[in-house]
Coordinates of C-alpha atoms in Angstrom, one line a residue:
Chain A
M1 CA -106.2 70.1 10.3
S2 CA -104.2 68.0 13.2
K3 CA -105.3 64.7 14.8
K4 CA -107.8 65.4 17.6
L5 CA -108.2 62.6 19.9
L6 CA -109.2 64.5 23.7
L7 CA -111.2 67.6 21.9
E8 CA -113.0 65.5 18.4
H9 CA -116.1 65.7 19.4
I10 CA -116.0 69.1 21.5
D11 CA -118.6 70.8 19.1
V12 CA -121.3 68.2 18.9
E13 CA -124.0 70.0 20.7
G14 CA -124.8 68.4 23.7
I15 CA -121.8 66.5 24.5
R16 CA -121.9 67.1 28.2
T17 CA -124.5 64.7 28.0
Y18 CA -124.5 61.0 28.5
D19 CA -126.8 60.1 25.9
V20 CA -125.0 62.2 23.0
Y21 CA -121.1 61.3 24.5
R22 CA -122.4 57.7 24.1
K23 CA -123.7 58.1 20.9
Q24 CA -120.6 59.6 19.6
G25 CA -118.5 56.6 20.9
G26 CA -118.0 57.0 24.2
Y27 CA -117.8 54.5 26.9
Q28 CA -116.3 52.1 24.2
A29 CA -113.0 51.7 25.5
V30 CA -114.6 50.7 29.1
E31 CA -116.4 47.8 27.3
K32 CA -113.1 47.4 25.4
A33 CA -110.8 46.9 28.1
L34 CA -113.4 45.1 30.8
K35 CA -114.3 42.8 28.2
G36 CA -111.3 41.6 26.8
M37 CA -108.8 43.2 28.6
S38 CA -106.8 42.6 32.0
S39 CA -105.7 45.2 34.3
D40 CA -101.9 44.7 33.4
D41 CA -102.9 44.6 29.5
V42 CA -104.6 48.1 30.3
V43 CA -101.0 49.2 32.1
E44 CA -99.5 47.5 28.9
E45 CA -100.7 49.9 26.2
V46 CA -100.3 52.9 28.5
K47 CA -96.8 52.5 28.7
K48 CA -96.6 51.6 25.0
S49 CA -98.6 55.0 24.2
G50 CA -95.4 56.7 25.8
L51 CA -97.8 59.4 27.3
R52 CA -96.4 61.3 29.7
G53 CA -97.7 63.1 32.7
R54 CA -99.7 66.2 31.3
G55 CA -99.9 68.2 34.4
G56 CA -96.2 69.8 33.9
A57 CA -93.6 67.6 35.0
G58 CA -93.9 65.0 32.4
F59 CA -93.2 61.8 33.9
P60 CA -93.8 58.6 32.1
T61 CA -97.5 57.8 32.9
G62 CA -96.9 53.7 32.4
M63 CA -93.9 54.1 34.8
K64 CA -95.3 56.0 37.4
W65 CA -98.4 53.2 37.5
S66 CA -95.9 50.7 37.4
F67 CA -94.4 52.2 41.2
L68 CA -97.7 51.0 42.6
A69 CA -97.1 49.4 45.6
K70 CA -99.9 46.4 45.8
P71 CA -99.7 44.9 49.4
D72 CA -102.5 42.4 49.9
G73 CA -105.3 43.3 51.5
V74 CA -104.8 47.3 51.7
P75 CA -107.1 49.2 49.8
R76 CA -105.4 51.8 46.6
H77 CA -106.4 54.8 45.2
L78 CA -106.3 56.8 42.1
L79 CA -106.6 60.3 42.3
C80 CA -107.4 62.9 39.7
N81 CA -105.4 66.3 40.3
A82 CA -108.2 68.8 38.9
D83 CA -106.4 71.4 41.0
E84 CA -105.3 73.4 37.7
S85 CA -103.6 76.7 39.4
E86 CA -100.7 77.4 37.4
P87 CA -101.1 80.9 35.9
G88 CA -101.8 80.6 32.2
T89 CA -103.5 76.9 32.2
F90 CA -107.1 76.7 31.8
K91 CA -107.0 73.6 29.9
D92 CA -108.6 70.8 32.3
R93 CA -111.3 73.6 33.4
Y94 CA -112.6 73.3 29.8
L95 CA -112.2 69.5 29.4
M96 CA -113.8 68.9 32.5
E97 CA -116.5 71.2 31.6
K98 CA -117.3 70.5 27.8
I99 CA -116.9 66.9 27.7
P100 CA -116.8 65.4 31.5
H101 CA -117.6 61.9 30.6
L102 CA -114.3 62.2 28.7
L103 CA -112.5 62.1 32.0
I104 CA -114.8 59.5 34.0
E105 CA -114.3 57.4 31.0
G106 CA -110.6 57.3 31.4
M107 CA -110.8 57.4 35.7
I108 CA -112.8 54.1 35.1
L109 CA -109.7 52.6 32.5
S110 CA -106.8 54.1 34.6
S111 CA -108.4 52.5 38.2
Y112 CA -109.2 49.4 36.6
A113 CA -105.4 49.5 35.3
L114 CA -104.6 50.2 39.2
G115 CA -106.9 47.8 40.8
A116 CA -108.3 51.0 42.7
N117 CA -112.0 50.6 43.8
Q118 CA -112.5 54.2 45.3
S119 CA -111.1 56.8 43.3
Y120 CA -111.3 60.8 44.0
I121 CA -111.4 63.7 41.7
Y122 CA -109.8 66.7 43.6
I123 CA -110.8 70.2 42.1
R124 CA -109.8 73.5 42.9
G125 CA -112.6 75.0 45.0
E126 CA -112.8 78.1 42.7
Y127 CA -114.1 75.5 39.7
M128 CA -117.0 74.6 41.9
F129 CA -119.3 75.4 39.0
V130 CA -117.4 72.7 36.9
M131 CA -117.6 70.5 39.9
R132 CA -121.6 70.6 39.4
I133 CA -120.9 69.5 36.2
V134 CA -118.9 66.6 36.9
E135 CA -120.9 65.4 39.7
Q136 CA -124.4 65.5 37.2
A137 CA -121.8 63.5 34.9
I138 CA -120.8 61.5 37.6
A139 CA -124.7 60.8 38.8
E140 CA -125.1 60.0 34.5
A141 CA -122.7 57.1 34.7
Y142 CA -123.8 55.5 37.7
A143 CA -127.5 55.5 36.8
N144 CA -126.3 53.9 33.3
G145 CA -123.9 51.5 34.8
W146 CA -120.5 52.6 34.4
L147 CA -120.1 53.3 38.4
G148 CA -120.8 51.3 41.1
K149 CA -120.6 47.5 41.9
N150 CA -119.6 44.8 39.2
I151 CA -119.6 47.1 36.2
M152 CA -120.4 45.4 33.0
G153 CA -120.8 41.9 34.8
S154 CA -116.7 42.3 34.6
G155 CA -116.3 42.0 38.3
F156 CA -114.7 45.1 39.0
D157 CA -116.1 47.5 41.3
L158 CA -115.5 51.5 41.3
D159 CA -116.7 54.0 43.3
L160 CA -115.9 57.7 42.2
A161 CA -116.1 60.9 43.7
I162 CA -115.7 64.7 43.1
T163 CA -114.3 66.8 45.9
P164 CA -113.4 70.8 46.5
G165 CA -110.2 72.5 47.7
A166 CA -110.7 76.1 48.9
G167 CA -108.1 78.5 47.2
A168 CA -104.5 77.2 47.4
Y169 CA -102.1 76.9 44.8
I170 CA -99.8 74.6 46.5
C171 CA -102.8 71.5 46.4
G172 CA -101.7 70.6 42.9
E173 CA -98.7 69.2 44.5
E174 CA -99.7 65.8 45.0
T175 CA -98.5 65.2 48.5
A176 CA -100.2 68.3 49.3
L177 CA -103.2 67.0 47.5
I178 CA -103.2 64.2 49.7
E179 CA -103.0 66.0 52.3
S180 CA -106.1 68.3 51.3
L181 CA -108.0 65.5 50.4
E182 CA -107.7 64.3 54.1
G183 CA -109.1 67.3 55.3
K184 CA -106.1 69.1 56.4
R185 CA -103.8 72.1 55.6
G186 CA -102.3 71.7 51.9
N187 CA -98.7 71.4 53.3
P188 CA -96.6 69.2 51.3
R189 CA -95.1 65.8 52.6
M190 CA -91.4 64.6 52.5
K191 CA -90.7 62.0 50.1
P192 CA -89.9 59.6 50.5
P193 CA -92.4 57.6 50.9
F194 CA -93.8 58.1 48.0
P195 CA -97.9 58.1 47.6
A196 CA -97.1 54.6 45.2
V197 CA -96.1 53.2 48.5
K198 CA -98.2 55.4 51.2
G199 CA -100.4 58.5 50.1
L200 CA -104.0 59.1 50.7
W201 CA -104.5 57.3 54.1
Q202 CA -101.4 55.9 54.6
R203 CA -102.6 53.6 51.1
P204 CA -100.8 53.5 48.0
T205 CA -102.3 55.8 45.9
V206 CA -101.6 57.4 42.3
V207 CA -102.2 60.7 41.3
N208 CA -102.7 61.9 38.1
N209 CA -103.8 65.1 36.0
V210 CA -107.1 65.4 34.2
E211 CA -105.7 65.5 30.9
T212 CA -103.2 62.6 31.4
I213 CA -106.0 60.5 32.9
A214 CA -108.5 61.2 29.7
A215 CA -105.7 60.4 27.1
V216 CA -106.1 56.8 28.2
V217 CA -109.5 56.7 26.9
P218 CA -107.8 57.3 22.8
I219 CA -104.9 54.9 24.2
I220 CA -107.4 51.8 24.7
Q221 CA -109.6 52.6 22.1
H222 CA -107.0 52.6 19.4
G223 CA -104.0 50.9 20.9
G224 CA -100.8 52.0 22.9
D225 CA -98.4 51.7 19.1
A226 CA -101.0 54.0 17.5
Y227 CA -100.9 56.7 19.8
A228 CA -97.0 56.3 19.7
A229 CA -97.3 57.1 16.5
I230 CA -98.7 60.1 17.0
G231 CA -96.3 63.4 17.8
I232 CA -92.6 63.6 17.8
G233 CA -89.8 61.0 19.5
R234 CA -90.5 61.1 23.1
S235 CA -93.2 63.5 23.1
T236 CA -96.0 61.4 21.8
G237 CA -99.7 62.0 21.4
T238 CA -101.5 65.6 21.3
K239 CA -101.7 68.2 24.3
L240 CA -104.2 70.7 25.3
I241 CA -102.3 74.3 25.1
S242 CA -103.6 76.7 26.9
A243 CA -103.3 80.1 25.2
S244 CA -103.5 83.5 26.3
G245 CA -101.8 87.1 26.0
N246 CA -101.4 89.2 23.3
I247 CA -102.9 87.1 20.7
N248 CA -105.9 87.4 18.4
K249 CA -107.4 84.1 19.6
P250 CA -106.5 82.9 23.3
G251 CA -108.3 79.6 23.8
V252 CA -107.7 76.1 24.4
Y253 CA -106.2 74.2 21.5
E254 CA -105.5 70.7 21.2
I255 CA -102.2 70.1 19.4
E256 CA -100.4 67.1 17.9
L257 CA -96.9 67.7 19.7
G258 CA -94.0 68.4 17.1
L259 CA -95.7 71.1 15.9
P260 CA -93.9 74.3 15.1
V261 CA -94.0 77.2 17.6
E262 CA -94.2 79.3 14.5
E263 CA -96.9 77.7 13.6
F264 CA -98.7 77.9 16.7
I265 CA -98.5 81.5 17.3
Y266 CA -99.0 82.8 13.7
S267 CA -101.5 80.2 11.9
E268 CA -105.1 81.5 12.1
E269 CA -106.0 77.5 13.0
Y270 CA -104.2 78.3 16.0
C271 CA -103.2 81.8 18.2
G272 CA -103.9 83.6 15.1
G273 CA -100.8 85.9 15.4
I274 CA -99.7 88.7 18.0
K275 CA -103.2 91.7 18.2
N276 CA -102.5 95.0 17.0
G277 CA -100.0 93.8 14.8
K278 CA -97.3 94.1 17.5
R279 CA -94.0 92.1 17.8
L280 CA -93.5 89.4 19.5
K281 CA -90.9 90.2 23.0
A282 CA -91.2 87.0 24.7
L283 CA -92.9 83.8 26.0
I284 CA -93.6 81.4 28.6
P285 CA -95.0 78.4 27.1
G286 CA -95.8 76.0 30.0
G287 CA -97.0 78.0 32.6
S288 CA -95.9 80.9 34.8
S289 CA -93.6 78.3 36.5
V290 CA -91.4 77.7 33.4
P291 CA -88.7 80.0 32.3
V292 CA -89.4 83.0 30.0
L293 CA -88.2 82.6 26.6
P294 CA -86.8 86.3 24.6
H295 CA -88.4 86.8 21.5
Y296 CA -85.2 85.4 19.6
L297 CA -85.1 81.9 21.0
I298 CA -89.0 81.5 20.5
C299 CA -89.6 80.3 16.9
K300 CA -85.6 78.9 16.9
T301 CA -83.5 77.5 19.4
A302 CA -80.2 78.7 20.2
A303 CA -78.4 76.4 17.3
G304 CA -81.2 77.5 14.8
E305 CA -83.6 74.6 14.7
P306 CA -87.0 75.1 14.6
R307 CA -88.3 75.1 17.6
L308 CA -91.3 72.8 18.1
M309 CA -94.1 72.0 20.3
S310 CA -92.5 69.4 22.6
Y311 CA -91.1 68.2 25.8
E312 CA -87.6 68.1 24.2
S313 CA -87.8 71.0 21.9
L314 CA -89.0 73.4 23.8
A315 CA -86.0 72.2 26.7
D316 CA -83.6 72.3 24.1
G317 CA -80.4 74.6 25.3
G318 CA -81.2 74.1 29.0
F319 CA -82.1 76.7 30.9
A320 CA -79.7 78.9 29.5
T321 CA -81.5 79.2 26.0
G322 CA -84.7 76.9 26.3
S323 CA -87.6 76.6 28.6
M324 CA -90.5 73.8 29.3
L325 CA -93.3 72.1 27.8
G326 CA -94.9 72.6 31.6
S327 CA -98.4 72.5 31.6
G328 CA -99.1 73.6 28.3
G329 CA -100.0 77.6 29.6
F330 CA -98.7 79.3 26.6
I331 CA -98.7 82.9 27.6
V332 CA -97.7 85.2 24.7
Y333 CA -96.2 88.9 25.5
D334 CA -96.2 92.0 22.8
E335 CA -93.7 94.5 22.8
D336 CA -95.6 96.9 24.7
Q337 CA -95.1 94.4 28.1
C338 CA -92.8 95.2 30.7
I339 CA -90.5 92.2 31.5
V340 CA -89.9 93.6 35.2
R341 CA -93.6 94.2 35.9
N342 CA -94.7 90.8 34.9
T343 CA -92.0 89.4 36.7
W344 CA -93.0 90.7 40.4
N345 CA -96.7 89.7 39.3
F346 CA -95.8 86.2 39.4
S347 CA -93.2 86.6 42.3
R348 CA -96.3 87.6 44.6
F349 CA -98.1 84.9 43.3
Y350 CA -95.6 82.5 44.7
H351 CA -95.3 84.9 48.0
H352 CA -99.0 84.2 48.6
E353 CA -99.4 80.8 47.7
S354 CA -96.1 79.2 49.8
C355 CA -97.2 77.1 52.3
G356 CA -94.9 78.5 55.0
Q357 CA -93.3 75.3 55.8
C358 CA -89.7 75.8 54.5
S359 CA -88.1 78.8 54.7
P360 CA -86.4 79.3 51.7
C361 CA -89.7 79.7 50.1
R362 CA -91.4 80.9 52.5
E363 CA -89.4 83.9 53.5
G364 CA -87.3 84.0 49.8
T365 CA -90.4 84.5 47.9
G366 CA -91.7 87.9 50.1
W367 CA -87.9 89.1 49.4
M368 CA -88.1 88.5 46.1
E369 CA -91.8 90.0 45.7
K370 CA -90.2 93.4 47.5
V371 CA -87.0 93.8 45.5
L372 CA -89.0 92.9 42.3
H373 CA -91.5 96.0 43.4
R374 CA -88.8 98.4 44.4
I375 CA -87.3 98.0 41.0
E376 CA -90.7 97.9 38.9
E377 CA -91.5 101.0 41.0
G378 CA -88.0 103.1 40.2
H379 CA -86.3 102.8 43.3
G380 CA -84.0 99.4 42.7
T381 CA -80.3 99.9 43.1
M382 CA -78.2 97.4 40.6
E383 CA -77.2 95.2 44.0
D384 CA -80.9 94.5 43.7
I385 CA -80.3 92.3 40.5
D386 CA -77.4 90.5 42.0
L387 CA -79.6 90.2 45.0
L388 CA -82.1 88.9 43.4
W389 CA -80.1 86.2 41.6
D390 CA -78.8 84.9 44.8
I391 CA -82.0 84.6 46.8
Q392 CA -83.5 82.8 43.9
R393 CA -80.0 80.8 43.7
K394 CA -80.7 79.9 47.2
I395 CA -84.7 78.7 46.8
E396 CA -84.0 76.5 44.2
G397 CA -83.6 73.0 45.3
N398 CA -83.6 73.6 48.8
T399 CA -87.4 73.1 49.7
I400 CA -89.5 70.2 50.2
C401 CA -91.6 70.2 47.2
P402 CA -91.4 72.1 43.7
L403 CA -92.7 75.3 44.6
G404 CA -89.6 76.7 45.7
D405 CA -88.2 75.9 42.1
A406 CA -91.2 77.4 40.6
A407 CA -90.7 80.5 42.4
A408 CA -87.2 80.9 41.6
W409 CA -86.9 79.7 37.9
P410 CA -89.1 82.9 36.7
V411 CA -87.0 85.1 38.4
A412 CA -83.3 83.9 37.3
A413 CA -84.9 83.5 33.7
A414 CA -85.8 86.7 33.5
I415 CA -82.9 87.8 34.8
R416 CA -80.6 85.9 32.6
H417 CA -82.6 87.2 29.3
F418 CA -83.4 90.3 30.2
R419 CA -81.0 92.1 32.4
E420 CA -80.8 94.9 30.5
E421 CA -84.4 95.7 31.0
F422 CA -83.8 95.4 34.5
E423 CA -80.8 97.7 34.2
W424 CA -82.9 100.2 32.5
H425 CA -85.6 100.5 35.2
I426 CA -82.6 101.1 37.7
N427 CA -80.5 103.3 35.6
E428 CA -83.9 105.2 34.1
P429 CA -86.8 105.2 36.9
K430 CA -88.8 108.1 35.7
L431 CA -88.6 106.7 32.0
S432 CA -89.1 103.2 33.1
Q433 CA -93.0 104.7 34.8
E434 CA -93.4 106.6 31.7
R435 CA -93.1 103.9 29.1
N436 CA -92.1 100.1 28.3
Y437 CA -88.6 99.1 27.4
G438 CA -89.4 97.6 24.4
L439 CA -87.6 94.3 22.9
V440 CA -84.5 93.0 24.3
T441 CA -81.5 93.4 22.0
E442 CA -80.9 89.8 20.5
K443 CA -77.4 88.1 21.5
T444 CA -75.2 85.6 20.3
F445 CA -74.8 82.2 21.6
D446 CA -71.5 80.7 21.4
A447 CA -70.6 78.0 24.5
Q448 CA -74.0 76.2 24.7
P449 CA -73.5 76.1 29.0
A450 CA -75.6 72.4 29.6
Chain B
M1 CA -120.0 71.8 75.0
T2 CA -121.2 75.1 74.9
A3 CA -124.8 76.4 75.5
V4 CA -127.8 75.7 73.0
M5 CA -127.0 77.5 70.0
N6 CA -130.1 79.9 68.5
E7 CA -131.5 78.0 65.5
S8 CA -130.2 80.6 62.7
R9 CA -126.9 79.2 64.1
Q10 CA -127.4 75.8 62.4
F11 CA -127.6 74.2 59.5
T12 CA -131.3 73.4 58.2
P13 CA -132.5 69.7 58.0
E14 CA -131.4 70.0 54.2
L15 CA -127.7 70.8 54.9
L16 CA -127.3 68.3 57.1
E17 CA -128.7 65.8 55.2
E18 CA -125.9 67.5 52.6
V19 CA -123.4 66.7 55.2
N20 CA -124.4 63.6 55.4
R21 CA -124.4 62.8 51.6
I22 CA -120.5 64.1 51.5
V23 CA -119.5 62.3 54.7
S24 CA -120.7 58.8 52.7
L25 CA -118.3 59.5 50.0
F26 CA -115.7 58.8 52.2
P27 CA -114.7 55.5 53.8
E28 CA -116.3 54.9 57.5
G29 CA -114.1 56.9 59.9
K30 CA -112.2 58.8 57.4
Q31 CA -115.3 61.8 57.7
K32 CA -112.2 64.5 58.0
S33 CA -112.0 64.6 53.9
A34 CA -115.5 65.5 54.2
L35 CA -114.4 69.1 55.8
I36 CA -113.3 71.1 53.1
R37 CA -116.9 70.7 51.6
V38 CA -118.4 71.5 55.2
L39 CA -116.7 74.3 55.4
H40 CA -118.0 75.4 52.1
L41 CA -121.5 74.9 52.7
A42 CA -121.1 76.8 56.4
Q43 CA -119.6 79.8 55.5
A44 CA -122.6 79.7 52.5
H45 CA -125.4 79.5 55.5
F46 CA -123.1 81.2 58.0
G47 CA -121.5 84.2 55.9
H48 CA -118.6 84.2 57.2
L49 CA -116.6 81.6 59.7
D50 CA -116.3 82.8 62.9
T51 CA -115.4 80.6 65.8
E52 CA -119.1 79.7 66.8
A53 CA -119.7 78.2 63.0
M54 CA -116.0 76.6 63.0
D55 CA -116.8 74.8 66.2
Y56 CA -120.7 74.2 65.0
V57 CA -118.6 72.3 61.9
A58 CA -116.2 70.4 64.4
R59 CA -119.2 69.0 66.2
L60 CA -121.0 68.0 63.1
L61 CA -117.8 65.9 61.6
H62 CA -116.7 65.0 65.3
L63 CA -113.1 66.4 65.1
N64 CA -111.3 68.8 67.3
P65 CA -112.2 72.4 66.8
I66 CA -108.4 72.8 66.1
E67 CA -108.4 70.4 63.0
V68 CA -111.3 73.0 62.2
Y69 CA -109.4 76.2 62.9
E70 CA -106.5 75.1 60.5
V71 CA -108.1 74.5 57.3
A72 CA -110.0 77.6 57.7
T73 CA -107.2 79.9 58.1
F74 CA -105.1 77.9 55.5
Y75 CA -107.3 78.6 52.3
S76 CA -108.0 81.5 50.8
M77 CA -111.8 81.0 49.7
Y78 CA -112.5 81.3 53.3
D79 CA -113.0 84.3 55.4
T80 CA -113.2 84.3 58.8
K81 CA -114.2 88.0 59.2
P82 CA -117.4 89.3 58.1
V83 CA -117.3 90.2 54.0
G84 CA -120.4 92.0 51.8
K85 CA -123.3 90.1 51.0
V86 CA -121.6 89.7 47.3
K87 CA -117.7 89.6 46.9
L88 CA -116.0 90.5 43.9
E89 CA -113.1 88.7 43.4
V90 CA -110.9 89.7 40.8
C91 CA -108.3 87.9 38.9
R92 CA -104.9 89.8 39.2
T93 CA -102.3 87.4 38.2
G94 CA -99.9 87.4 34.8
P95 CA -102.3 87.3 31.7
C96 CA -105.3 88.7 33.7
M97 CA -102.7 92.1 34.5
I98 CA -101.3 92.4 30.7
E99 CA -105.0 92.2 29.6
G100 CA -105.7 95.2 32.6
A101 CA -107.0 93.5 36.0
E102 CA -105.3 96.6 37.0
R103 CA -107.7 98.9 35.6
I104 CA -110.9 97.0 36.3
I105 CA -109.8 96.7 40.1
A106 CA -109.2 100.6 40.1
H107 CA -112.5 100.8 38.2
I108 CA -114.4 99.0 40.7
E109 CA -112.7 100.8 43.7
K110 CA -114.2 104.0 42.1
R111 CA -117.4 102.8 41.6
L112 CA -118.1 101.5 45.3
G113 CA -116.2 104.0 46.9
I114 CA -114.0 101.2 48.8
K115 CA -110.7 100.1 48.5
D116 CA -109.2 96.3 47.6
G117 CA -109.9 93.9 50.3
E118 CA -112.9 96.4 51.7
T119 CA -116.3 96.2 51.9
T120 CA -119.0 99.0 51.0
A121 CA -120.9 100.7 54.2
D122 CA -124.6 98.9 53.3
G123 CA -122.7 95.6 53.6
L124 CA -123.0 94.5 50.0
F125 CA -120.4 94.1 48.1
T126 CA -116.5 93.2 49.0
L127 CA -113.9 93.8 46.5
K128 CA -110.9 91.6 46.7
S129 CA -108.3 90.8 44.3
V130 CA -107.3 87.3 44.0
E131 CA -104.6 85.0 42.3
C132 CA -105.1 83.3 39.2
L133 CA -108.9 81.8 38.4
G134 CA -108.3 79.7 35.5
A135 CA -109.9 82.1 32.9
C136 CA -106.4 83.5 31.2
G137 CA -107.6 83.2 27.9
Y138 CA -110.6 85.0 28.6
A139 CA -109.1 88.1 31.0
P140 CA -109.9 90.1 32.5
M141 CA -112.3 88.2 35.0
L142 CA -113.6 88.6 37.9
Q143 CA -115.9 85.2 40.2
A144 CA -118.7 86.4 42.1
G145 CA -120.2 83.4 44.0
E146 CA -120.1 80.5 41.7
S147 CA -120.3 83.0 38.3
F148 CA -116.9 83.2 36.4
H149 CA -117.2 86.6 34.4
E150 CA -115.0 87.0 31.6
H151 CA -113.8 89.1 28.9
L152 CA -114.6 92.7 31.7
T153 CA -114.8 95.6 30.4
E154 CA -115.6 98.9 32.7
E155 CA -119.5 98.8 31.0
K156 CA -119.6 95.3 31.7
V157 CA -118.8 95.5 35.1
D158 CA -121.1 98.6 35.9
A159 CA -124.2 96.4 34.6
L160 CA -123.1 93.5 36.8
I161 CA -123.1 95.8 39.8
E162 CA -126.3 96.9 39.3
E163 CA -127.6 93.3 38.4
Y164 CA -126.1 92.5 41.8
R165 CA -127.4 95.4 43.7
A166 CA -130.5 94.1 42.3
N167 CA -130.2 90.7 43.1
P168 CA -127.6 90.4 45.1
V169 CA -126.5 86.2 45.1
A170 CA -125.2 84.7 48.1
N171 CA -121.5 85.5 48.9
Y172 CA -121.0 82.1 48.6
M173 CA -120.6 78.7 47.0
G174 CA -121.7 75.5 48.3
L175 CA -125.1 76.0 48.3
K176 CA -127.4 74.6 45.9

């Protein structure tokens, strides 16, 4: 069994309630911090822990916190990003639903570290039933003196509230989230100014993912060094992985970073192997936005090294032969799945979710959806593959927010690794309607482009 | 302002109290931050967000009507046109697709005699395919009101439809 830091007590009956959570050692980290640590001490522990943003970007949390502007007399805010909407990702929901006090405890610690006295959790509107659970937990925390004025006689005040969105993937982008929290459309802002300087209501703001904030609890409890000792290299600590697709045991797993991908897919402790004894065809390791990997690049890298569940190993080989850890939305495809159809499905998603501000994304995502649908339906031409490549290239990097990149990367990776499957759809339109292409042929990689 | 609205076109005292509670979560003068949640309440109460409902919310929160319109038309959970009493929202994205979302959608279409996006003639059900709802490990799934129904099969869908026919839930969330 690997180390569990977030989900250690997840199976304890009633852990959702304050009393049980407290009995299992809950809120001890807050006691420790408010009684014996300055806010800078808390930031320092998080820096030492090497914790990186768990929402997808993987940016060092301590560094992000240190960018926060602290002008005199201006309130600062901590916002928790619970807008979990990346296809393949359902870990934050699991955490909030099962053990909401862990998030609240993390919010108190992080708000204390940042000197924020009014913090918000922004949750996607579709998770209304989860919002009710968290709202109940917040009320319990107030009733027991962990929120409100002068917490534990420390002089630190904190008000915490949860507020919903109303259906928009884009609000997971931090400036769109801020706009939405201000009661507006979720249109991402131009940066700079960054939220650390001008965020919510033009005040200095930090936005962190649910899992990132929850991880601050064990970091304060055990110390940053102890946390950094878990994991591998710059991928410290544990990570929640949402496993879905053609596997025997879909669900949310906490892994120690550095676990071999092969073990995660095939061991009984985790995914339990491919369903129905089928062969593994492809993997999207970090949510729909990250590049898909073909079967021969999943368990080992192009250099023949074992592929590990870490930021570095999953990205090994760059986009040529690697992918990203992303949000940990781990989608497994067996040999019966069609890459063209799946890519079209994701393109439809991005087209639906584009906020419409930037032309390359607003128009390009729609074009990609149409062209992919045409190929999938057996009406494509060979030029369409080049057209797709051209469109995705012109979206990437040319938009205000990363949704454009997120829409472009899956298309690029599908063509890069599964081009022959696209060609087969075009050359064998009838056949491609009747059956699936199967596994892609293994390629060799002599030269490694960066 | 326009003529006095009839009683059914206003919030109940309990709802108005809830609006005040939501507004109080934000600093003085930042009541616009309550808009998204109050629109959820309005949709639950009025059935959908027509101009009258949006104007009412604008007055409640001291906003210009346009500020409400632009939000109500941006987010996918809001209905600006009438919908059925029970909205069956089936996830169609990636992991749900490979686990059979299309089969589930087709089954509901056949069962209710409507297409994706349509409402049954009796005004009871609306079918809508939606993007990822964060239940990828429990696919296929649909959302009705505040409830997630996961690991769907045709049989489960049939039972659900009968259940909702006998006891329709408010199509929308936000009401306690």
